[in-house]
mmCIF file of C-alpha atoms in Angstrom:
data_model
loop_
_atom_site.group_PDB
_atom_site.id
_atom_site.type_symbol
_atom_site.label_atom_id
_atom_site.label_comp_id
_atom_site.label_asym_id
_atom_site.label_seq_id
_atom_site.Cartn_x
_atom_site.Cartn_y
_atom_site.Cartn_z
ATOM 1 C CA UNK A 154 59.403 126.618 65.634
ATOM 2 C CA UNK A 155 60.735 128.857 63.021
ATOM 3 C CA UNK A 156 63.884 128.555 62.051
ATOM 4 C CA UNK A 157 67.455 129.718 63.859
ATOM 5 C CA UNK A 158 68.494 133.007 63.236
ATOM 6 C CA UNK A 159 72.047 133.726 62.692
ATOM 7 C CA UNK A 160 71.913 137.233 61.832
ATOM 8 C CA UNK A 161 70.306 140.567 62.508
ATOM 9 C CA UNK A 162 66.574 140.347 61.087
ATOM 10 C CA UNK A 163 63.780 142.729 60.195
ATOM 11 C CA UNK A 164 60.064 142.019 60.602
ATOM 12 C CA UNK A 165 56.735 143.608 59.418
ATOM 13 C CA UNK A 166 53.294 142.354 58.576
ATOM 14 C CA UNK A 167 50.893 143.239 55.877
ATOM 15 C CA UNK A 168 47.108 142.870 56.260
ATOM 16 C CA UNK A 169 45.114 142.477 53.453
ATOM 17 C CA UNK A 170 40.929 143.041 53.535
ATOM 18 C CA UNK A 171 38.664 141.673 50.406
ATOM 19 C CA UNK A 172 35.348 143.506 50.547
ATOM 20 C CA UNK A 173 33.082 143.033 47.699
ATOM 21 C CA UNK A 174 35.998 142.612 44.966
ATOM 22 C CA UNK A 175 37.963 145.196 46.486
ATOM 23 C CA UNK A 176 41.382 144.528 48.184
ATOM 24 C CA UNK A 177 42.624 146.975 50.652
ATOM 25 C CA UNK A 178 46.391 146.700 52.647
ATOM 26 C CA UNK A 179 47.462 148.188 55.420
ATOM 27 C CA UNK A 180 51.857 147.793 56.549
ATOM 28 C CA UNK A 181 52.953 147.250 60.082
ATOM 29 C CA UNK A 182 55.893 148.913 61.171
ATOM 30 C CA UNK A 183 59.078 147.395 61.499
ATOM 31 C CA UNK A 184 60.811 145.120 64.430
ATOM 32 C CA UNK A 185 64.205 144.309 64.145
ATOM 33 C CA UNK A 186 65.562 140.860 66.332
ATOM 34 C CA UNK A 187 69.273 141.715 66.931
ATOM 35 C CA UNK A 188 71.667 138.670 67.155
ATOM 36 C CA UNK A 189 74.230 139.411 69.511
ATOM 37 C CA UNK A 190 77.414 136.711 69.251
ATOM 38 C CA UNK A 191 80.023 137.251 71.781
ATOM 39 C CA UNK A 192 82.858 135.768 69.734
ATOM 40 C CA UNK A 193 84.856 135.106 72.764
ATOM 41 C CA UNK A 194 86.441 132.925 70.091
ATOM 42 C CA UNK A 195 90.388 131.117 71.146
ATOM 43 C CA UNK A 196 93.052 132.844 73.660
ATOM 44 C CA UNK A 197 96.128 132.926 73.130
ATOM 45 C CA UNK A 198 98.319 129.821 73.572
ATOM 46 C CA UNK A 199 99.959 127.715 76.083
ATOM 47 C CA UNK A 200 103.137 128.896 77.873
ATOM 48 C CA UNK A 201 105.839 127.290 79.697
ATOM 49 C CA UNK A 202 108.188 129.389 82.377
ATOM 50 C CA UNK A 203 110.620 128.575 85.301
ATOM 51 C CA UNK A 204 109.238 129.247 88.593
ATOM 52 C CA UNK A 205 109.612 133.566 90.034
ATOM 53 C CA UNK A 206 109.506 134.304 86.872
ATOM 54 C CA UNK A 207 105.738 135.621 84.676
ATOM 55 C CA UNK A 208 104.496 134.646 81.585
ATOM 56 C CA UNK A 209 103.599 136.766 78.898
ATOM 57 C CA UNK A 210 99.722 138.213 78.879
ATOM 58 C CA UNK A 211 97.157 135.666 77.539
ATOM 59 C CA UNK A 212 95.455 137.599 74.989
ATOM 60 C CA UNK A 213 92.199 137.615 73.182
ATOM 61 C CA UNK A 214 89.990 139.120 70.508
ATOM 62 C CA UNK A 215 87.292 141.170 71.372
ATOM 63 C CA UNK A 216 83.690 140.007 70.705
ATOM 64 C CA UNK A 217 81.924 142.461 67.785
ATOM 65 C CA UNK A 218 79.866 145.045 69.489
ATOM 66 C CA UNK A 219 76.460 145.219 67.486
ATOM 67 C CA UNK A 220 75.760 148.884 68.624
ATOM 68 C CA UNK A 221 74.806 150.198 71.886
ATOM 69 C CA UNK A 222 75.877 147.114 73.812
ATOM 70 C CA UNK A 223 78.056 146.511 77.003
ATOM 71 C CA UNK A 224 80.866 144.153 76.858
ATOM 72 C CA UNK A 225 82.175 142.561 79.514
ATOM 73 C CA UNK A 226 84.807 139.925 80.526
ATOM 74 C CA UNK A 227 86.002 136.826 83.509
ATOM 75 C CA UNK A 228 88.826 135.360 83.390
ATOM 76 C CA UNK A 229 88.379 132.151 85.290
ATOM 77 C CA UNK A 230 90.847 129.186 86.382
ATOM 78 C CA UNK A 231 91.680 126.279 87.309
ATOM 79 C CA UNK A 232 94.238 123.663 88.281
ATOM 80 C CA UNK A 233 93.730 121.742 84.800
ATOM 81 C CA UNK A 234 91.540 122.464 82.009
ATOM 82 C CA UNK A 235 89.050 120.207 82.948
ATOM 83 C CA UNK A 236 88.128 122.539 86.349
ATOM 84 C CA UNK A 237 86.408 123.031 88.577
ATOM 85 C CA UNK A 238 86.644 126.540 87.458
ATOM 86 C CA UNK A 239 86.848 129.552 90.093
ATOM 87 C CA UNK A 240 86.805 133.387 88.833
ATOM 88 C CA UNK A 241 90.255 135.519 88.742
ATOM 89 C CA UNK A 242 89.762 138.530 91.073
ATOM 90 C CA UNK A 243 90.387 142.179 91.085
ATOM 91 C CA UNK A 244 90.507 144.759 88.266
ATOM 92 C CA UNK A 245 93.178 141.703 86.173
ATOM 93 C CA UNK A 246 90.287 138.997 86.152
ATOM 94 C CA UNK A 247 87.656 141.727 84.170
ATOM 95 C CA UNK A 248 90.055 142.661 81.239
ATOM 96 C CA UNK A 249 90.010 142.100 77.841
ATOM 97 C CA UNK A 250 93.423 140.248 78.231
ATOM 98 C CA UNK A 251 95.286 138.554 81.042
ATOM 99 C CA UNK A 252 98.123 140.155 82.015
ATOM 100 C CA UNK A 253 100.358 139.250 84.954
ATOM 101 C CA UNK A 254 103.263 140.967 87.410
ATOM 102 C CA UNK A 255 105.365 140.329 90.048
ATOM 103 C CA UNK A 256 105.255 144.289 91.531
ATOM 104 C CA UNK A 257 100.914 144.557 91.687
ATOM 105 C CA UNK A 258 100.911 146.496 88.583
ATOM 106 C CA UNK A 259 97.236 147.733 87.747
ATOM 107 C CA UNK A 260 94.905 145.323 86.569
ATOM 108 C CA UNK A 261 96.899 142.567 86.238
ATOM 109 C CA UNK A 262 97.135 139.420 88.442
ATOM 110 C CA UNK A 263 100.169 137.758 90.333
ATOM 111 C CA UNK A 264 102.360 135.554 88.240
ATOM 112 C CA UNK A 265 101.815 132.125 88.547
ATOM 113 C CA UNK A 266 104.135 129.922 91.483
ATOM 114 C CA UNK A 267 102.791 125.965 90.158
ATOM 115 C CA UNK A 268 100.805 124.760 86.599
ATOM 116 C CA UNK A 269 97.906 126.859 86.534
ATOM 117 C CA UNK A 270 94.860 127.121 83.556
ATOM 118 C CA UNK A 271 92.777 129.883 82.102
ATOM 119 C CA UNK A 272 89.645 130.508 80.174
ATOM 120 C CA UNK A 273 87.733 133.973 79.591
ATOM 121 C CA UNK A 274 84.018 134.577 79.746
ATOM 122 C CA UNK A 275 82.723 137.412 77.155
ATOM 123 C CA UNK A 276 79.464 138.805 77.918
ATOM 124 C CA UNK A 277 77.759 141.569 75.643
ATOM 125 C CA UNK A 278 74.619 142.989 77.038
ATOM 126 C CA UNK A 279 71.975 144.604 74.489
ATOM 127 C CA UNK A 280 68.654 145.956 75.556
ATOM 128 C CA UNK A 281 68.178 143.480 78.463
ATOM 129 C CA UNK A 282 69.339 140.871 76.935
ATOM 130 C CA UNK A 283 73.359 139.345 77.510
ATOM 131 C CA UNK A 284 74.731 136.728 76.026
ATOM 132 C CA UNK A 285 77.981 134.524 76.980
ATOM 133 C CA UNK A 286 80.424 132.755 75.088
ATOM 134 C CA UNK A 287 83.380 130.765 76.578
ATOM 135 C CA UNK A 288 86.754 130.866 74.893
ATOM 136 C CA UNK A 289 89.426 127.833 74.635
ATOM 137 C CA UNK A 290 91.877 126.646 78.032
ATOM 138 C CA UNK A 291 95.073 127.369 77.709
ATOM 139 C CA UNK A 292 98.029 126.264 80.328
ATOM 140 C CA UNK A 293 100.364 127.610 81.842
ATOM 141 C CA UNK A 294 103.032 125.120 82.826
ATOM 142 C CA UNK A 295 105.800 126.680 86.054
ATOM 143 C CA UNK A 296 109.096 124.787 85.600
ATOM 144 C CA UNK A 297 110.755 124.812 89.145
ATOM 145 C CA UNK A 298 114.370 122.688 89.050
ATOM 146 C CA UNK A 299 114.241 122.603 92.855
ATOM 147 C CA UNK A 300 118.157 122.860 92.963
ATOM 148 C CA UNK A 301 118.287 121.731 96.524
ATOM 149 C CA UNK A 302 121.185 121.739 98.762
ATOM 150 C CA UNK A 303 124.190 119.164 97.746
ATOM 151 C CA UNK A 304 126.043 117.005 100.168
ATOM 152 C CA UNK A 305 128.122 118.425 102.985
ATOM 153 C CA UNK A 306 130.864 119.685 103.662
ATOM 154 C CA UNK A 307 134.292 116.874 103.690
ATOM 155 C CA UNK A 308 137.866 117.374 105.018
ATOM 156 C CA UNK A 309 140.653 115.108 103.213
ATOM 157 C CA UNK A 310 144.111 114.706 103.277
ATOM 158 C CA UNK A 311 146.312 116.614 100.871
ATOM 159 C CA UNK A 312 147.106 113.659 98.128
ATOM 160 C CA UNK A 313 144.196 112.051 98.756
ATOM 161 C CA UNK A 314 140.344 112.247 96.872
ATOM 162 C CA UNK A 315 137.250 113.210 98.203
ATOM 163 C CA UNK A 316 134.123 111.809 98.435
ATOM 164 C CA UNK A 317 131.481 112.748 95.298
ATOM 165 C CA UNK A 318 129.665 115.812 96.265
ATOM 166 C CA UNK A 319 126.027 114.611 94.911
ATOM 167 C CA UNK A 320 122.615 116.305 94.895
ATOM 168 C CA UNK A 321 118.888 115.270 94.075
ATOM 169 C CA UNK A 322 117.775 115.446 90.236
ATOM 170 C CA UNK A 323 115.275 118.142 89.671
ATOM 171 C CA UNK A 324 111.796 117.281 89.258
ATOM 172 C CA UNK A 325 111.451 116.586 85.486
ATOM 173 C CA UNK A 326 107.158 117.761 84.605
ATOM 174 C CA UNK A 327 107.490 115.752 81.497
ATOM 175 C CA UNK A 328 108.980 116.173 78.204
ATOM 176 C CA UNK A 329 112.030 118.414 79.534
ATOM 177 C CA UNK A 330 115.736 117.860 79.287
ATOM 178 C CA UNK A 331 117.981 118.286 82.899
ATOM 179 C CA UNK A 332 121.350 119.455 82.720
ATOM 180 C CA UNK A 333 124.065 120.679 85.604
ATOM 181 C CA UNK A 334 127.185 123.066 85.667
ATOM 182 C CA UNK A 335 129.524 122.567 88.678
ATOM 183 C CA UNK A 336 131.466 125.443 89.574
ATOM 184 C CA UNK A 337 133.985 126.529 91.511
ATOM 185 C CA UNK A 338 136.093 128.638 93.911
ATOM 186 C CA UNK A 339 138.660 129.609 96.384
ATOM 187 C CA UNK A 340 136.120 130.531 98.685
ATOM 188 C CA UNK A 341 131.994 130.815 98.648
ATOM 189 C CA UNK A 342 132.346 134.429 98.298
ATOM 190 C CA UNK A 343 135.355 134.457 95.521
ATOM 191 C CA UNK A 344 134.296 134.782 91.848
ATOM 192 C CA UNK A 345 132.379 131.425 90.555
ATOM 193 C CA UNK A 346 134.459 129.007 87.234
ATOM 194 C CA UNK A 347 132.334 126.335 85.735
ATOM 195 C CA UNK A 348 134.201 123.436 86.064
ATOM 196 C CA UNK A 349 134.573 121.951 82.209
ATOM 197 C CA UNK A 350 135.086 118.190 80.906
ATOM 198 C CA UNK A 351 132.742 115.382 81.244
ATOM 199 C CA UNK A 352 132.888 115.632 85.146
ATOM 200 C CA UNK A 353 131.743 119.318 85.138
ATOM 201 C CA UNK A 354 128.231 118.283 83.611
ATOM 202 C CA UNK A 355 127.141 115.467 85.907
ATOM 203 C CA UNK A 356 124.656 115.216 88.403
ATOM 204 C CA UNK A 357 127.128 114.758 90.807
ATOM 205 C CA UNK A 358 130.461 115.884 91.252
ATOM 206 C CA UNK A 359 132.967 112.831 91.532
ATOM 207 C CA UNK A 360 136.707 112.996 92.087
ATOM 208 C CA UNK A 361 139.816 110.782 90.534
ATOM 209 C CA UNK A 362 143.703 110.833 90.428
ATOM 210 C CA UNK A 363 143.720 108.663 87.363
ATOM 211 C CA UNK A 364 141.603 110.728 85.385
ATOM 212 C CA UNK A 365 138.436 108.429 85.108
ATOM 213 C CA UNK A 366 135.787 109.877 82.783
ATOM 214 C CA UNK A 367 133.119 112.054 83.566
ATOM 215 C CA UNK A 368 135.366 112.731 86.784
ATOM 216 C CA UNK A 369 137.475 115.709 87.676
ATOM 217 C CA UNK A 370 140.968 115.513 89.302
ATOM 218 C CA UNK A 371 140.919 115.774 93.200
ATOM 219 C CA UNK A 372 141.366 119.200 94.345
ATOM 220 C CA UNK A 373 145.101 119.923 96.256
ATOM 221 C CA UNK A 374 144.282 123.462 97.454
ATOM 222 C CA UNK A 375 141.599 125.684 98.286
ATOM 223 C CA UNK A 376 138.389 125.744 96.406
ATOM 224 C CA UNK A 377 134.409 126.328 97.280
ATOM 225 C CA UNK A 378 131.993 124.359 97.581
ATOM 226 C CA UNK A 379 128.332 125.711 97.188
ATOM 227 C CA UNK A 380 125.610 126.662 99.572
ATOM 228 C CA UNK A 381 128.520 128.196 102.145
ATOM 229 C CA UNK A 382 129.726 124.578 102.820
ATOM 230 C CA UNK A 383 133.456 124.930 103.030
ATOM 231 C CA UNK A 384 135.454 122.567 104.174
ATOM 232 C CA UNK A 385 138.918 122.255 105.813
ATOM 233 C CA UNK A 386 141.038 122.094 102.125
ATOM 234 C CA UNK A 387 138.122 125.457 101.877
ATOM 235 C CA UNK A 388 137.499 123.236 98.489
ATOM 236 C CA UNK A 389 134.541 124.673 97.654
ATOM 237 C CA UNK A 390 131.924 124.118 94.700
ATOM 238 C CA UNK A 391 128.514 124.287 93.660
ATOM 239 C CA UNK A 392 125.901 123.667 90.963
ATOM 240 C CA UNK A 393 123.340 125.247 88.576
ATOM 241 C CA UNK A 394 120.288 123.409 87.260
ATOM 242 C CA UNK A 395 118.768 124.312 83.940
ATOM 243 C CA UNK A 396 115.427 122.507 82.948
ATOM 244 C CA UNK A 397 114.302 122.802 79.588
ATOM 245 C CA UNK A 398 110.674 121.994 78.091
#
């Protein structure tokens, strides 16, 4: 076999006749082999956003267009990078990049709700004749801190402390720090106060009269609660989640 070609090449032949001492040549004419490379070459990388919310496009380099060609793209995906592999639909899975929206925007795709991957296909077709090349995976990792509703509602007497108000961690995907605000307020439609100190920044919210760390001091009028759960001192608080990765 002859050898691999890795660029554009040109081909003739010469025929030669000896005839009695005398040479005569005749040249073909000229056929050119066109190397088409798709270059689909690397995307762009791996993302990490909280859950309702869209990443940013996943972007890529066009492959070089010899002359005369069609070039065409497929995004594909997956649930990891190592597939199985399905194509991305609609007029946002045959662009040159990825892009993504929460309103249907032309040409893009919905933003993704759970960890999702994503490869592109590049195709150039040139005088019958298309080529593929497959580009990198890259990931894109949906942070959700699954807040949750915290423990009910109590009803205490005035002087005395209630019960810790507690809630489920937030599922942690690996590699991502957890932390909480409380907050508070007359009532669960008042203005919201993060509650500061130690006790303001646990999981749960726990109550002392002796000032205990990582506590707050047990409430003696009315405050919220969160989630609407008020209860008879209308004590009410609640609490944000931030996950970071």
């Amino acid at each position: 076999c002859p050898p691999t070609l890795n660029a554009t090449s040109y081909y003739r032949r010469v025929v030669s006749a000896n005839c009695n001492g005398t040479k005569c040549y005749d040249t073909s004419n000229c056929v050119t082999i066109t190397i088409v490379d798709p270059e689909a070459g690397n995307i762009s990388s791996n993302q990490t956003i909280c859950k309702s919310s869209c990443p940013a496009s996943v972007t890529g380099n066009a492959p070089t267009n010899p002359g005369g060609c069609t070039i065409t793209y497929q995004w594909q995906s997956a649930s990891t990078c190592s597939g199985p592999w399905s194509n991305v639909g609609g007029g946002g899975g045959s662009q040159q990049n990825l892009s993504f929206s929460s309103t249907g925007a032309p040409n893009t795709i919905a933003c993704p709700q759970s960890n999702v991957s994503y490869r592109r296909i590049a195709s150039v077709a040139c005088s019958g004749t298309t080529c593929y090349d497959t580009s990198n995976c890259v990931t894109i990792t949906v942070i959700d801190p699954e807040a949750g509703n915290i423990s009910s509602s109590q009803t205490v007497c005035k002087g005395s402390c209630p019960a810790s108000v507690i809630g489920n961690a937030p599922t942690n995907p690996g590699g991502c720090t957890i932390s909480y605000q409380w907050q508070s307020a007359s009532t669960c439609s008042d203005p919201w106060s993060d509650i500061g100190g130690g006790g303001g920044s646990q999981q749960n919210l726990s109550f002392s009269s002796i000032g205990a760390p990582n506590t707050i001091s047990c409430p003696q009028s009315s405050t919220s609660r969160s989630e609407e759960h008020t209860s008879e001192l209308q004590s009410q608080f609640r609490i944000s989640y931030a996950v970071f990765c």
